[in-house]
PDB file of C-alpha atoms and ligand atoms in Angstrom:
ATOM      1  CA  MET A   1      36.848 -40.017 -26.772  1.00  0.00           C
ATOM      2  CA  LYS A   2      39.990 -38.038 -27.523  1.00  0.00           C
ATOM      3  CA  LEU A   3      40.071 -36.797 -31.159  1.00  0.00           C
ATOM      4  CA  ASP A   4      43.213 -37.242 -33.225  1.00  0.00           C
ATOM      5  CA  ALA A   5      44.145 -35.194 -36.284  1.00  0.00           C
ATOM      6  CA  THR A   6      42.477 -37.546 -38.759  1.00  0.00           C
ATOM      7  CA  MET A   7      39.171 -37.226 -36.934  1.00  0.00           C
ATOM      8  CA  MET A   8      39.215 -33.458 -36.530  1.00  0.00           C
ATOM      9  CA  ALA A   9      37.835 -31.307 -39.272  1.00  0.00           C
ATOM     10  CA  ASN A  10      39.990 -28.645 -40.867  1.00  0.00           C
ATOM     11  CA  THR A  11      43.059 -28.939 -38.730  1.00  0.00           C
ATOM     12  CA  SER A  12      45.532 -29.562 -41.502  1.00  0.00           C
ATOM     13  CA  ASN A  13      47.166 -26.639 -43.261  1.00  0.00           C
ATOM     14  CA  ASP A  14      46.571 -27.634 -46.872  1.00  0.00           C
ATOM     15  CA  ASP A  15      43.910 -25.100 -47.715  1.00  0.00           C
ATOM     16  CA  ASN A  16      44.599 -21.595 -48.976  1.00  0.00           C
ATOM     17  CA  ASP A  17      45.379 -19.825 -45.747  1.00  0.00           C
ATOM     18  CA  THR A  18      49.154 -19.956 -46.057  1.00  0.00           C
ATOM     19  CA  SER A  19      50.823 -16.559 -45.969  1.00  0.00           C
ATOM     20  CA  VAL A  20      51.289 -15.540 -49.560  1.00  0.00           C
ATOM     21  CA  ILE A  21      52.543 -11.973 -49.459  1.00  0.00           C
ATOM     22  CA  THR A  22      51.739 -10.177 -52.653  1.00  0.00           C
ATOM     23  CA  GLU A  23      53.706  -6.985 -52.492  1.00  0.00           C
ATOM     24  CA  THR A  24      52.380  -4.255 -54.709  1.00  0.00           C
ATOM     25  CA  LYS A  25      54.502  -1.310 -55.781  1.00  0.00           C
ATOM     26  CA  PRO A  26      53.075   1.959 -54.552  1.00  0.00           C
ATOM     27  CA  LYS A  27      51.994   3.921 -57.645  1.00  0.00           C
ATOM     28  CA  THR A  28      54.317   6.897 -57.471  1.00  0.00           C
ATOM     29  CA  LYS A  29      55.138   7.401 -61.158  1.00  0.00           C
ATOM     30  CA  ARG A  30      56.521  10.839 -61.895  1.00  0.00           C
ATOM     31  CA  PRO A  31      54.542  12.819 -64.465  1.00  0.00           C
ATOM     32  CA  PRO A  32      55.995  12.942 -67.996  1.00  0.00           C
ATOM     33  CA  MET A  33      58.219  15.904 -68.822  1.00  0.00           C
ATOM     34  CA  TYR A  34      58.296  17.845 -72.059  1.00  0.00           C
ATOM     35  CA  LYS A  35      61.211  19.242 -74.042  1.00  0.00           C
ATOM     36  CA  VAL A  36      60.628  22.746 -75.367  1.00  0.00           C
ATOM     37  CA  MET A  37      62.521  23.389 -78.595  1.00  0.00           C
ATOM     38  CA  LEU A  38      63.307  26.379 -80.793  1.00  0.00           C
ATOM     39  CA  LEU A  39      63.563  25.852 -84.547  1.00  0.00           C
ATOM     40  CA  ASN A  40      65.852  27.738 -86.892  1.00  0.00           C
ATOM     41  CA  ASP A  41      64.604  29.864 -89.766  1.00  0.00           C
ATOM     42  CA  ASP A  42      66.276  32.291 -92.180  1.00  0.00           C
ATOM     43  CA  PHE A  43      64.451  35.454 -91.106  1.00  0.00           C
ATOM     44  CA  THR A  44      64.118  35.865 -87.343  1.00  0.00           C
ATOM     45  CA  PRO A  45      66.942  38.167 -86.161  1.00  0.00           C
ATOM     46  CA  MET A  46      69.511  36.570 -83.883  1.00  0.00           C
ATOM     47  CA  GLU A  47      69.019  39.305 -81.286  1.00  0.00           C
ATOM     48  CA  PHE A  48      65.293  38.578 -81.158  1.00  0.00           C
ATOM     49  CA  VAL A  49      65.953  34.902 -80.388  1.00  0.00           C
ATOM     50  CA  VAL A  50      68.415  35.908 -77.678  1.00  0.00           C
ATOM     51  CA  LEU A  51      65.750  38.185 -76.184  1.00  0.00           C
ATOM     52  CA  VAL A  52      63.207  35.335 -76.233  1.00  0.00           C
ATOM     53  CA  LEU A  53      65.610  33.035 -74.412  1.00  0.00           C
ATOM     54  CA  GLU A  54      66.362  35.671 -71.772  1.00  0.00           C
ATOM     55  CA  ARG A  55      62.751  36.734 -71.287  1.00  0.00           C
ATOM     56  CA  PHE A  56      60.903  33.405 -71.281  1.00  0.00           C
ATOM     57  CA  PHE A  57      63.554  30.895 -70.233  1.00  0.00           C
ATOM     58  CA  GLY A  58      65.467  32.890 -67.625  1.00  0.00           C
ATOM     59  CA  LEU A  59      68.828  32.547 -69.340  1.00  0.00           C
ATOM     60  CA  ASN A  60      71.566  35.141 -68.976  1.00  0.00           C
ATOM     61  CA  HIS A  61      72.853  36.833 -72.124  1.00  0.00           C
ATOM     62  CA  ALA A  62      75.804  34.479 -72.635  1.00  0.00           C
ATOM     63  CA  GLN A  63      73.665  31.339 -72.190  1.00  0.00           C
ATOM     64  CA  ALA A  64      70.978  32.769 -74.485  1.00  0.00           C
ATOM     65  CA  PHE A  65      73.512  33.656 -77.178  1.00  0.00           C
ATOM     66  CA  GLU A  66      75.042  30.184 -77.021  1.00  0.00           C
ATOM     67  CA  ILE A  67      71.695  28.381 -77.407  1.00  0.00           C
ATOM     68  CA  MET A  68      70.631  30.753 -80.195  1.00  0.00           C
ATOM     69  CA  LEU A  69      73.857  29.880 -82.061  1.00  0.00           C
ATOM     70  CA  THR A  70      73.218  26.159 -81.534  1.00  0.00           C
ATOM     71  CA  VAL A  71      69.755  26.526 -83.099  1.00  0.00           C
ATOM     72  CA  HIS A  72      71.226  28.603 -85.942  1.00  0.00           C
ATOM     73  CA  LYS A  73      73.886  25.990 -86.712  1.00  0.00           C
ATOM     74  CA  LYS A  74      72.083  22.706 -85.946  1.00  0.00           C
ATOM     75  CA  GLY A  75      68.522  23.608 -86.914  1.00  0.00           C
ATOM     76  CA  LEU A  76      66.997  23.240 -83.480  1.00  0.00           C
ATOM     77  CA  ALA A  77      67.837  22.924 -79.795  1.00  0.00           C
ATOM     78  CA  VAL A  78      66.107  21.975 -76.574  1.00  0.00           C
ATOM     79  CA  VAL A  79      65.859  25.139 -74.504  1.00  0.00           C
ATOM     80  CA  GLY A  80      64.275  23.587 -71.411  1.00  0.00           C
ATOM     81  CA  VAL A  81      62.354  20.622 -69.966  1.00  0.00           C
ATOM     82  CA  PHE A  82      59.109  21.286 -68.110  1.00  0.00           C
ATOM     83  CA  SER A  83      55.810  19.802 -66.954  1.00  0.00           C
ATOM     84  CA  HIS A  84      53.116  19.679 -69.650  1.00  0.00           C
ATOM     85  CA  GLU A  85      51.394  22.796 -68.349  1.00  0.00           C
ATOM     86  CA  ILE A  86      54.552  24.892 -68.047  1.00  0.00           C
ATOM     87  CA  ALA A  87      55.828  23.712 -71.463  1.00  0.00           C
ATOM     88  CA  GLU A  88      52.512  24.688 -73.077  1.00  0.00           C
ATOM     89  CA  THR A  89      52.699  28.101 -71.452  1.00  0.00           C
ATOM     90  CA  LYS A  90      56.279  28.699 -72.679  1.00  0.00           C
ATOM     91  CA  VAL A  91      55.422  27.617 -76.244  1.00  0.00           C
ATOM     92  CA  GLY A  92      52.380  29.897 -76.214  1.00  0.00           C
ATOM     93  CA  GLN A  93      54.371  32.864 -74.892  1.00  0.00           C
ATOM     94  CA  VAL A  94      57.121  32.468 -77.498  1.00  0.00           C
ATOM     95  CA  MET A  95      54.728  31.912 -80.424  1.00  0.00           C
ATOM     96  CA  ASP A  96      52.647  34.911 -79.383  1.00  0.00           C
ATOM     97  CA  PHE A  97      55.680  37.169 -78.921  1.00  0.00           C
ATOM     98  CA  ALA A  98      57.107  36.121 -82.324  1.00  0.00           C
ATOM     99  CA  ARG A  99      53.770  36.638 -84.073  1.00  0.00           C
ATOM    100  CA  ARG A 100      53.340  40.100 -82.532  1.00  0.00           C
ATOM    101  CA  HIS A 101      56.764  41.044 -83.911  1.00  0.00           C
ATOM    102  CA  GLN A 102      56.016  39.381 -87.263  1.00  0.00           C
ATOM    103  CA  HIS A 103      58.890  36.910 -87.022  1.00  0.00           C
ATOM    104  CA  PRO A 104      58.430  33.325 -88.236  1.00  0.00           C
ATOM    105  CA  LEU A 105      60.197  31.852 -85.184  1.00  0.00           C
ATOM    106  CA  GLN A 106      58.790  28.439 -84.251  1.00  0.00           C
ATOM    107  CA  CYS A 107      58.717  26.923 -80.756  1.00  0.00           C
ATOM    108  CA  THR A 108      57.469  23.377 -80.162  1.00  0.00           C
ATOM    109  CA  MET A 109      57.215  20.822 -77.364  1.00  0.00           C
ATOM    110  CA  GLU A 110      57.756  17.065 -77.347  1.00  0.00           C
ATOM    111  CA  LYS A 111      57.334  14.412 -74.664  1.00  0.00           C
ATOM    112  CA  GLU A 112      60.630  13.367 -73.115  1.00  0.00           C
ATOM    113  CA  GLU A 113      61.088   9.543 -73.234  1.00  0.00           C
TER     114      GLU A 113
HETATM  115  N1  TYC B 201      68.958  31.842 -88.563  1.00  0.00           N
HETATM  116  C1  TYC B 201      68.577  33.146 -88.051  1.00  0.00           C
HETATM  117  C2  TYC B 201      69.404  34.212 -88.714  1.00  0.00           C
HETATM  118  O1  TYC B 201      70.415  33.920 -89.336  1.00  0.00           O
HETATM  119  C3  TYC B 201      68.761  33.238 -86.531  1.00  0.00           C
HETATM  120  C4  TYC B 201      67.886  32.296 -85.763  1.00  0.00           C
HETATM  121  C5  TYC B 201      68.405  31.592 -84.698  1.00  0.00           C
HETATM  122  C6  TYC B 201      66.554  32.152 -86.083  1.00  0.00           C
HETATM  123  C7  TYC B 201      67.624  30.733 -83.948  1.00  0.00           C
HETATM  124  C8  TYC B 201      65.729  31.293 -85.351  1.00  0.00           C
HETATM  125  O2  TYC B 201      65.486  29.774 -83.521  1.00  0.00           O
HETATM  126  C9  TYC B 201      66.274  30.589 -84.261  1.00  0.00           C
HETATM  127  N2  TYC B 201      68.968  35.465 -88.610  1.00  0.00           N
END
């Protein structure tokens, strides 16, 4: 006997084998970046801050002077944005250098949103 569709098992297409394409985004999130900031105080000499900006942040004298003045006038300024590891290194270098010269200069880092 010839079988028709109603007699054949599992020939209809109403089970779950239809092509449902679930696209997933490849996980390529960039790592968070961190702002490194200098804080103003009343005691650290301006020239010392300029030296810090030249030595540890690769700024030329004019750029360093400008950022130092921004910190002096506004209270703080972002001096660079780095990976967590690099930011930590910069903060450590500045804090160590300031401490060795007995200046109260403060350098901090904060996650960039
Ligand atoms: N305010 C300091 C002064 O008048 C200069 C200064 C600038 C200090 C920037 C800290 O992060 C700083 N000598």
